[in-house]
Coordinates of C-alpha atoms and ligand atoms in Angstrom, one line a residue:
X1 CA 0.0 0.0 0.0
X2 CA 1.4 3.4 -1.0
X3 CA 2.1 5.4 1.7
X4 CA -0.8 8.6 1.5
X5 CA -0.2 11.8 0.5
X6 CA -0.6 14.3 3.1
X7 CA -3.5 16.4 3.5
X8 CA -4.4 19.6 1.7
X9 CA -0.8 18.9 -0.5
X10 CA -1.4 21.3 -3.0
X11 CA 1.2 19.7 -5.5
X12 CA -1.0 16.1 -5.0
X13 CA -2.4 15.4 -9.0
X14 CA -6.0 15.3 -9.4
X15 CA -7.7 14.2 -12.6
X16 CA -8.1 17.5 -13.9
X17 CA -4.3 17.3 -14.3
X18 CA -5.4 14.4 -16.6
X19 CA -1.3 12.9 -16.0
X20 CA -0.8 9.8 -17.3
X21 CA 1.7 7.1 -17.6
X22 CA 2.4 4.0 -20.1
X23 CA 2.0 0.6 -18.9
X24 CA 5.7 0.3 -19.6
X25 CA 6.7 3.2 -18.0
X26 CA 5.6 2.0 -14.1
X27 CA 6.1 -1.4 -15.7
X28 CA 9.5 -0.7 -16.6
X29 CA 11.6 -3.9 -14.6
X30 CA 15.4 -1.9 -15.4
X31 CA 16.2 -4.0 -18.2
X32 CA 19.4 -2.6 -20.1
X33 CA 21.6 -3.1 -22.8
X34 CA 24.5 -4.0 -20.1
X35 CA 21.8 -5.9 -17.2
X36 CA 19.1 -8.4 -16.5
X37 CA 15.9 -7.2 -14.8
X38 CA 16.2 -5.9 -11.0
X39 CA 12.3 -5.6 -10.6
X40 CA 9.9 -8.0 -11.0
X41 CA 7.2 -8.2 -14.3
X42 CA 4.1 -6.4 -12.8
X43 CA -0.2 -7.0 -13.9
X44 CA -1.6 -4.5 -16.0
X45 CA -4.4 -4.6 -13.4
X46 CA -1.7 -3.9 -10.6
X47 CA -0.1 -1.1 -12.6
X48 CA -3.5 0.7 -12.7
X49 CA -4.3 0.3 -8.8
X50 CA -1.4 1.8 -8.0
X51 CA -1.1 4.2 -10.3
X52 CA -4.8 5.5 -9.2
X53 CA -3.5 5.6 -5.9
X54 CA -0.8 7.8 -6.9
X55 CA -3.3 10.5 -8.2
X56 CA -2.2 9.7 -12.2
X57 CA -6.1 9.8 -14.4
X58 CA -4.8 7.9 -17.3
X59 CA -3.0 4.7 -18.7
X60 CA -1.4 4.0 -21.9
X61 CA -0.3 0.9 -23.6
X62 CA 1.3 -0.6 -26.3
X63 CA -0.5 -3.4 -28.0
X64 CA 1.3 -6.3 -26.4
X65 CA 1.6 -4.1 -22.8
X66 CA -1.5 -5.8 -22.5
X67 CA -2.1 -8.4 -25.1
X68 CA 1.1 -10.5 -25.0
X69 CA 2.1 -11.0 -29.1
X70 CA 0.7 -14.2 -30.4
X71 CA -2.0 -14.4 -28.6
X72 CA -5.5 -16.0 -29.6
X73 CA -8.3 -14.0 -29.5
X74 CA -10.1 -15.9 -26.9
X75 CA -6.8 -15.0 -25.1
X76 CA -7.4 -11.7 -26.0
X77 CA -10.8 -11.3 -25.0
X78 CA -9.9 -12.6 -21.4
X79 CA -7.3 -10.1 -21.3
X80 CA -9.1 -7.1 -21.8
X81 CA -12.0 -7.7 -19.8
X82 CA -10.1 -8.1 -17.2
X83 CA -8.2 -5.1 -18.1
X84 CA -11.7 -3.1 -18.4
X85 CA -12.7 -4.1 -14.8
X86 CA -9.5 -2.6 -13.4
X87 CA -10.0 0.1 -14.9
X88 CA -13.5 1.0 -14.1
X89 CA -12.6 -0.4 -10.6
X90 CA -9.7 2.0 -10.0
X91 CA -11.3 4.8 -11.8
X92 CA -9.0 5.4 -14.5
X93 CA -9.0 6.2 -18.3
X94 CA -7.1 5.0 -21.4
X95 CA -6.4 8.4 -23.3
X96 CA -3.7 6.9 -26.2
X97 CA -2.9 3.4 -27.3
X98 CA -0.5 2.6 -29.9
X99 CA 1.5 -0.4 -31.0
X100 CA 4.8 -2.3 -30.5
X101 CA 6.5 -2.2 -34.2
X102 CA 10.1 -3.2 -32.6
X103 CA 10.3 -5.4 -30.1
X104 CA 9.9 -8.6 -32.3
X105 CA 12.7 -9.5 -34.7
X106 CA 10.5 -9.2 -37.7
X107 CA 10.4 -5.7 -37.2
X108 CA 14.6 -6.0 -37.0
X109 CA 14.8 -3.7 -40.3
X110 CA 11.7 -1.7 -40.0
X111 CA 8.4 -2.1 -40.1
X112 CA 6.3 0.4 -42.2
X113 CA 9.8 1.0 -44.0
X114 CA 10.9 -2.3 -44.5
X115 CA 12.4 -3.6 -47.7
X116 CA 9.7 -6.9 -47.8
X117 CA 6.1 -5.9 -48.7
X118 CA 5.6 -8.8 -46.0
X119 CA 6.8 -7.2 -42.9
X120 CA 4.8 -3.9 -44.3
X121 CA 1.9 -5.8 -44.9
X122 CA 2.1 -7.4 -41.3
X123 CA 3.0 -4.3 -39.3
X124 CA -0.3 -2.6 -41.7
X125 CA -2.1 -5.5 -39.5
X126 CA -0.9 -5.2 -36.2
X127 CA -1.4 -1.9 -36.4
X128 CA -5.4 -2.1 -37.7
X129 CA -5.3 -4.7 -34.7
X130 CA -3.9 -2.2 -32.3
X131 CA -5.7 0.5 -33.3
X132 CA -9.2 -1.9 -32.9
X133 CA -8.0 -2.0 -28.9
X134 CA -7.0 1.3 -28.3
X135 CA -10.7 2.1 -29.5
X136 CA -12.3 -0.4 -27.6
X137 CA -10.6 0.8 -24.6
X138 CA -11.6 4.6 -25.0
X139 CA -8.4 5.8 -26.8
X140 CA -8.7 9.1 -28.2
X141 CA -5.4 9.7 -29.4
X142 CA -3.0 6.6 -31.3
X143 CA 0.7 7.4 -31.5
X144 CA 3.3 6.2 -33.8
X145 CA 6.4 6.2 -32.7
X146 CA 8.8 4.5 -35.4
X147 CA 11.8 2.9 -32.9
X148 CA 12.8 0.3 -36.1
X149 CA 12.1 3.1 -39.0
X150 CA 15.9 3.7 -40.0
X151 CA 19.0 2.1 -40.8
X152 CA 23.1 1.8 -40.2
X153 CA 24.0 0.5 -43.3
X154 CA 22.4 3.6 -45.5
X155 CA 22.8 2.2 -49.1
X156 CA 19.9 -0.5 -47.9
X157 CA 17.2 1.8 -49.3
X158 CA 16.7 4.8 -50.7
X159 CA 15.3 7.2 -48.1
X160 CA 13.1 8.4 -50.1
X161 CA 11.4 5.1 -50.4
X162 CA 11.3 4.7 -46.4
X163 CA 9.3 8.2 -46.5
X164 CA 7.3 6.9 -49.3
X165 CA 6.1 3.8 -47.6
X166 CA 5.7 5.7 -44.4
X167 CA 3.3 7.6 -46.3
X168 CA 1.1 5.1 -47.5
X169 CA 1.1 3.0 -44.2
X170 CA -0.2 6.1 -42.5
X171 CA -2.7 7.2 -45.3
X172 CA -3.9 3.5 -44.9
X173 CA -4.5 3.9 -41.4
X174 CA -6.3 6.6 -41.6
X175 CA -9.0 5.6 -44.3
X176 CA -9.5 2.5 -42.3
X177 CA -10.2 4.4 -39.3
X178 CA -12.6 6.7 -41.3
X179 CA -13.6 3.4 -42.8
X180 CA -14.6 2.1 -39.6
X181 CA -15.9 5.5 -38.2
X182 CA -13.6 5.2 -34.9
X183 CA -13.2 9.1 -33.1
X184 CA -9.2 8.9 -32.9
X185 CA -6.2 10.7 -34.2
X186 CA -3.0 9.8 -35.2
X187 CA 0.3 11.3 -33.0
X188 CA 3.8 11.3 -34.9
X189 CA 6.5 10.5 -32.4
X190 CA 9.8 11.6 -33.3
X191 CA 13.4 10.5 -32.4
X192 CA 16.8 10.7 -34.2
X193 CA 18.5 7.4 -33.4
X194 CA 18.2 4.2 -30.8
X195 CA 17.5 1.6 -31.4
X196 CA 18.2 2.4 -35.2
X197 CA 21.6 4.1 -36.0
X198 CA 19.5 7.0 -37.5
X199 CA 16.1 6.9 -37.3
X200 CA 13.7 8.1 -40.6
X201 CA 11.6 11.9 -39.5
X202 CA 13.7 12.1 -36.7
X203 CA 12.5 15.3 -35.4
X204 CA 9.3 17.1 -34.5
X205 CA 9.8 19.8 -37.5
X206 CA 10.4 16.6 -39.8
X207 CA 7.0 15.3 -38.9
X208 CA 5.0 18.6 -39.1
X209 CA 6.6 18.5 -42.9
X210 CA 5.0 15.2 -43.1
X211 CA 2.2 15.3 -41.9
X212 CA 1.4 18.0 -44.4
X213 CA 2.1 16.1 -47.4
X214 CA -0.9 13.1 -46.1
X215 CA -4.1 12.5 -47.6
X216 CA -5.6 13.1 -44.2
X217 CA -3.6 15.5 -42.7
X218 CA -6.5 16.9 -40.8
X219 CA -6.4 14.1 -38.4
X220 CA -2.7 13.7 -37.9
X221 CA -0.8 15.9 -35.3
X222 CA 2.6 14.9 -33.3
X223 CA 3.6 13.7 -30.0
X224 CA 6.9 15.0 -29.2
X225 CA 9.0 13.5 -26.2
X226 CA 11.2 15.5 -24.0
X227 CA 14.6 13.1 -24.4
X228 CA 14.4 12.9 -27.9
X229 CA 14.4 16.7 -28.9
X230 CA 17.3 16.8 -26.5
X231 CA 19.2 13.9 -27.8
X232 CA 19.3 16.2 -31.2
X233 CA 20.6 19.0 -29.5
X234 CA 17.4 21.0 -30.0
X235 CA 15.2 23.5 -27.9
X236 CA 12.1 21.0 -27.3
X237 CA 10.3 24.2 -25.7
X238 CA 10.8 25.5 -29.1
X239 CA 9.9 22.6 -30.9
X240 CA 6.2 22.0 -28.8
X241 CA 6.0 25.9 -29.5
X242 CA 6.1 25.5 -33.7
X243 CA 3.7 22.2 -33.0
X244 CA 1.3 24.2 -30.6
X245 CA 1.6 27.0 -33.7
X246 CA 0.3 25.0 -36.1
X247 CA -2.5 23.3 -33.6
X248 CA -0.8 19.7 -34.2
X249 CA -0.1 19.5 -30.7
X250 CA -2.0 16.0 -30.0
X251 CA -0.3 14.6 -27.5
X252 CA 2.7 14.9 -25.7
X253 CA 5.5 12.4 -23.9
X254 CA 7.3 14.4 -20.9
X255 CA 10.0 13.1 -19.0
X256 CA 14.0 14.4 -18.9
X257 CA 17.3 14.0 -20.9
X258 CA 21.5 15.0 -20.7
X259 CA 22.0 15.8 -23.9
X260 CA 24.7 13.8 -25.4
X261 CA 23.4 10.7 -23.9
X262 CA 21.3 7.5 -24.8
X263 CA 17.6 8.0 -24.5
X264 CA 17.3 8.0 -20.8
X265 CA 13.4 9.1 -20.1
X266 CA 14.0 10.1 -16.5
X267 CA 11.9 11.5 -14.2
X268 CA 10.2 14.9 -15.6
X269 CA 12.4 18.1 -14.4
X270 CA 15.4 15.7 -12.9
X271 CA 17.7 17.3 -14.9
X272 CA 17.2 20.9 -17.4
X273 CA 14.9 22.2 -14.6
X274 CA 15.1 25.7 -16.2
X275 CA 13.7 24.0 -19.6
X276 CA 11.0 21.7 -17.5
X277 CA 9.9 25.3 -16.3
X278 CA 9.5 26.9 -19.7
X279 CA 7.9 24.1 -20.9
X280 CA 5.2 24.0 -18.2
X281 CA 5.1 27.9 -18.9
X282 CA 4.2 27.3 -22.3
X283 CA 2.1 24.1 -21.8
X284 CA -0.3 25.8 -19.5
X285 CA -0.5 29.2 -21.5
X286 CA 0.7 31.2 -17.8
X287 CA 2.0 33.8 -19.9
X288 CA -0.9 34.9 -21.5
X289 CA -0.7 32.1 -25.1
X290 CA -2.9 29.3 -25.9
X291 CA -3.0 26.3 -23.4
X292 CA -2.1 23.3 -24.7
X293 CA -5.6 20.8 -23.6
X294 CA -4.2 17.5 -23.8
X295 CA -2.9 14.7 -21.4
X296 CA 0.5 15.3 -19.6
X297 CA 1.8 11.8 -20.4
X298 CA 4.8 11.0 -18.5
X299 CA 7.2 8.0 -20.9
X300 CA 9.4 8.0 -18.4
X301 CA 10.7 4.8 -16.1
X302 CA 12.6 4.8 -12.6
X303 CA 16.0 4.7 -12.0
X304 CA 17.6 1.0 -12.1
X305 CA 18.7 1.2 -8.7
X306 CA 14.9 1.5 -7.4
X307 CA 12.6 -1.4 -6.3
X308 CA 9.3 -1.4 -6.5
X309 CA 8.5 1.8 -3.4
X310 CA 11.1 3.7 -5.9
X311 CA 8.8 3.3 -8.8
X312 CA 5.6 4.9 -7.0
X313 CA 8.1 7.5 -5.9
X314 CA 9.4 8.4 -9.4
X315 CA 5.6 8.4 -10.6
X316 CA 4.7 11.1 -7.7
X317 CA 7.7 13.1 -8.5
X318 CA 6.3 13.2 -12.2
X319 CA 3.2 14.4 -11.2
X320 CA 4.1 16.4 -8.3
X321 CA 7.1 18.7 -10.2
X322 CA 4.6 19.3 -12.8
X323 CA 2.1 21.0 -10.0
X324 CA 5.0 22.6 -8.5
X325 CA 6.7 24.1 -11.9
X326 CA 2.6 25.2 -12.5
X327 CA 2.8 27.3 -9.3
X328 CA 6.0 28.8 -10.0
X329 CA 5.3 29.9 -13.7
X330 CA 1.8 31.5 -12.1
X331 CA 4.0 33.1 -10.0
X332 CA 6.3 34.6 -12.6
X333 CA 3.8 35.6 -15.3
X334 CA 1.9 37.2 -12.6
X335 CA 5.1 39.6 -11.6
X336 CA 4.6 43.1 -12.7
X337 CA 8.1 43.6 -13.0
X338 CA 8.1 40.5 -15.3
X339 CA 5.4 41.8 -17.0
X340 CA 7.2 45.0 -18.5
X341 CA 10.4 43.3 -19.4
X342 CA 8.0 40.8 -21.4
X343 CA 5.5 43.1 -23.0
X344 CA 5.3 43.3 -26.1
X345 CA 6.9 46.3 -27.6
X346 CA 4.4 47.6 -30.2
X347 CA 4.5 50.6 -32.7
X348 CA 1.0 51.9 -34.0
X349 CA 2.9 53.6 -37.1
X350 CA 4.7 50.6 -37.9
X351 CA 3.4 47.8 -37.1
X352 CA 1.0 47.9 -39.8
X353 CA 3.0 48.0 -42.7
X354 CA 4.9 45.1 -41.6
X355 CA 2.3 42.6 -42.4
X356 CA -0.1 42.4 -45.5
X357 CA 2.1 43.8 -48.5
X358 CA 1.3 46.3 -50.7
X359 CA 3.3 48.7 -52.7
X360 CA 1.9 51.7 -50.2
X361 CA 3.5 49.8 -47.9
X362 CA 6.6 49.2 -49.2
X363 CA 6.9 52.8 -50.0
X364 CA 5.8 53.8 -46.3
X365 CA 9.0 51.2 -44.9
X366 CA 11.5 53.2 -47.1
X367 CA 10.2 56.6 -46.2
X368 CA 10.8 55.5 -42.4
X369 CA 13.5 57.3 -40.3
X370 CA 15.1 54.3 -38.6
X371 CA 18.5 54.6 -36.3
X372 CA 20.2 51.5 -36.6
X373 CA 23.1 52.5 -34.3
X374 CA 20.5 54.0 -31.7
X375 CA 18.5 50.8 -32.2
X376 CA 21.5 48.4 -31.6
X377 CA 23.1 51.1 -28.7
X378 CA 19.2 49.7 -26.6
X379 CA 19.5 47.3 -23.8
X380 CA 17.2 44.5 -24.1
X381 CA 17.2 43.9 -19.8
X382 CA 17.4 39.8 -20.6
X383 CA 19.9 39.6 -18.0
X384 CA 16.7 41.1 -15.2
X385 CA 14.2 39.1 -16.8
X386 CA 16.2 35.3 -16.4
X387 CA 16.9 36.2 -13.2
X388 CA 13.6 37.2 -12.0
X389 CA 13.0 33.8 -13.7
X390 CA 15.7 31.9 -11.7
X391 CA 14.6 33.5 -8.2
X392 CA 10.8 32.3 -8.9
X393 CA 11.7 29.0 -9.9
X394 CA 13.6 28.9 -6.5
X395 CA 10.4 30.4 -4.3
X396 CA 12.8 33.8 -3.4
X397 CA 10.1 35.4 -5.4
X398 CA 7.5 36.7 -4.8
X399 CA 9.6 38.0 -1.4
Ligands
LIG401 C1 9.3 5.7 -26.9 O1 9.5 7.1 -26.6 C2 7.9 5.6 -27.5 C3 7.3 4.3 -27.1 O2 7.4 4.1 -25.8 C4 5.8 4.6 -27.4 O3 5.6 4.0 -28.7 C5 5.7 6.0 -27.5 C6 4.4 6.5 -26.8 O4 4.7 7.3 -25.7 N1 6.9 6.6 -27.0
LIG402 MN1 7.9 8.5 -26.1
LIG403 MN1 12.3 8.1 -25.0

């Protein structure tokens, strides 16, 4: 039994939070390249008490999470009854589902991107498959995260076939779930490399270019993770930012990352706690922008050193330095101080012409009397504005 959480804690999730976790991110047993398991295999059905009784509202899953590969679908049926009961039972919602396309070894070279029109054609079907139970279950969002899309040896394929065929698998996918009339949309993970020596789309920007060259683009968005911006040494604040812009925001995986490092999905905020800030900032629209509506999905798993009490301990700490970060963006957006250093500095004669060309225009930017030294001689007061940043991310302010 998890210890509980103290009264009135006004960091403790509720489902309004709407946090979630993956199956195999509680689940996690410290498997690594280099060590055997130190934790032992938990039940979905387990994974969902406890993770109610840490405060989280949703749960997410992979395909064979829950339905181990293989399996019959009497087999299947069993599983996810059972699976439905601990839900309804603990309380808790399935918000995105999506499907395992590299843990078996057909998958070894790809699956949407293979060179064999048989592993496409088989991954097309699990997927259909996986898609069916992430419905069934509630799923409202299906992600696609392509760990096996890539290569080492480039001269396999032409990468503009891999694009090509990931293109029609997701086309596919999304007639047959207008086919079947299912209320779900498709999320784009990105990541550069691991398990694959590069991986195809292997950022955020790649996928919004993507998506916009699908049949259905309308129902495709991305699902960026926190570690894999990072490991390609990119601003994932900005990255969520350009999604957010262009309202493809549909879902998002937050956890932490040293750059330069394998994908290491720690805790969310144990590391770039000033970029776990800005991110919350931007996430929950504090300073003034659109809020992003979706779950706060944490693909993250425990250290390897943890047992099982560590596990519940890294889920809270999710959860809870979300809440915490919350307060301390409120806190900074609501500074008046911060408020002048951030305002926007507008120009009633010139902003006009700076949008919307015309030739009146143009000739009204030429006839403007603009100082270039005196504009480069003004202080921009950056140096104020982090650190009023800094000193409410440490609770100094307010005083
Ligand atoms: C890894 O970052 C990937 C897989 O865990 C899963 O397919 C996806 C959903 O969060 N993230
Ligand atoms: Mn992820
Ligand atoms: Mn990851």
């Amino acid at each position: 039994m998890l210890s509980p959480m103290t009264e009135n804690d006004r960091y403790a999730p509720t489902p309004e939070d709407q946090f979630s976790f993956g199956l195999w991110t509680v689940g996690n047993p410290g498997r690594d390249p280099f060590g055997e398991a130190v934790r032992p295999q938990l039940e979905p059905a387990e994974i969902v008490c406890k993770l109610a009784q840490c405060g989280a509202w949703g749960v997410n899953l992979h395909d064979n999470d829950l339905v181990p590969f293989g399996s019959s679908a009497a087999e299947r049926g069993r599983i996810v009854a059972a699976f439905k009961k601990s839900l309804r039972d603990a309380g808790m919602v399935v918000p995105m589902a999506t499907t395992n396309l590299f843990s078996h070894p057909v998958f070894k070279d790809g699956a949407y991107t293979s060179n064999d029109p048989k592993v496409r054609a088989f991954a097309l079907r699990k997927t259909m498959e996986g898609i069916d139970l992430g419905v069934e279950l509630g799923a409202r969002t299906y992600v696609f995260w392509g760990g096996r899309e890539g290569s080492e040896a480039d001269a396999c394929r032409d990468p503009r076939t891999a694009i090509s065929h990931m293109r029609d698998a997701i086309d596919f996918l999304c007639a047959y779930v207008k086919d079947q009339g299912y209320d779900i949309r498709f999320a784009l993970e990105a990541k550069p490399n691991e398990p694959r020596g590069d991986i195809y789309l292997p950022t955020t920007g790649h996928m919004l270019h993507f998506i916009s060259t699908l049949q259905h683009e309308e129902m495709v968005g991305v699902n960026p993770e926190v570690a894999h911006e990072t490991m390609a040494g990119l601003s994932f604040v900005h990255g969520v930012a350009q999604a957010m812009e262009a309202r493809k925001l549909f879902h998002i995986d937050l956890n932490a990352q040293r750059i330069g490092r394998y994908d290491q999905d720690l805790r969310f905020g144990s590391e770039d706690l000033k970029q776990a800030f800005l991110l919350v900032r931007l996430l929950e629209g504090t300073s003034g922008g659109q809020r992003y509506g979706g779950p706060r999905h944490f693909d993250a798993h425990a250290y390897r050193t943890e047992d099982q009490a560590g596990v519940w301990e890294f889920a809270r700490g999710c959860m809870r330095t979300y809440k915490i970060l919350v307060e301390r963006a409120l806190s900074f957006d609501s500074d008046p101080e911060v408020r002048d250093l951030v305002a926007e500095h507008n120009d009633a004669e010139i902003d006009p012409a700076l949008t919307g060309y015309s030739r009146e225009k143009a000739d009204r930017l030429r006839a403007l009397d603009l100082d270039a030294d005196a504009l480069g001689r003004r202080g921009c007061g950056y140096e104020r504005l982090d650190q009023l940043m800094i000193e409410h991310m440490l609770g100094v302010r307010p005083a």
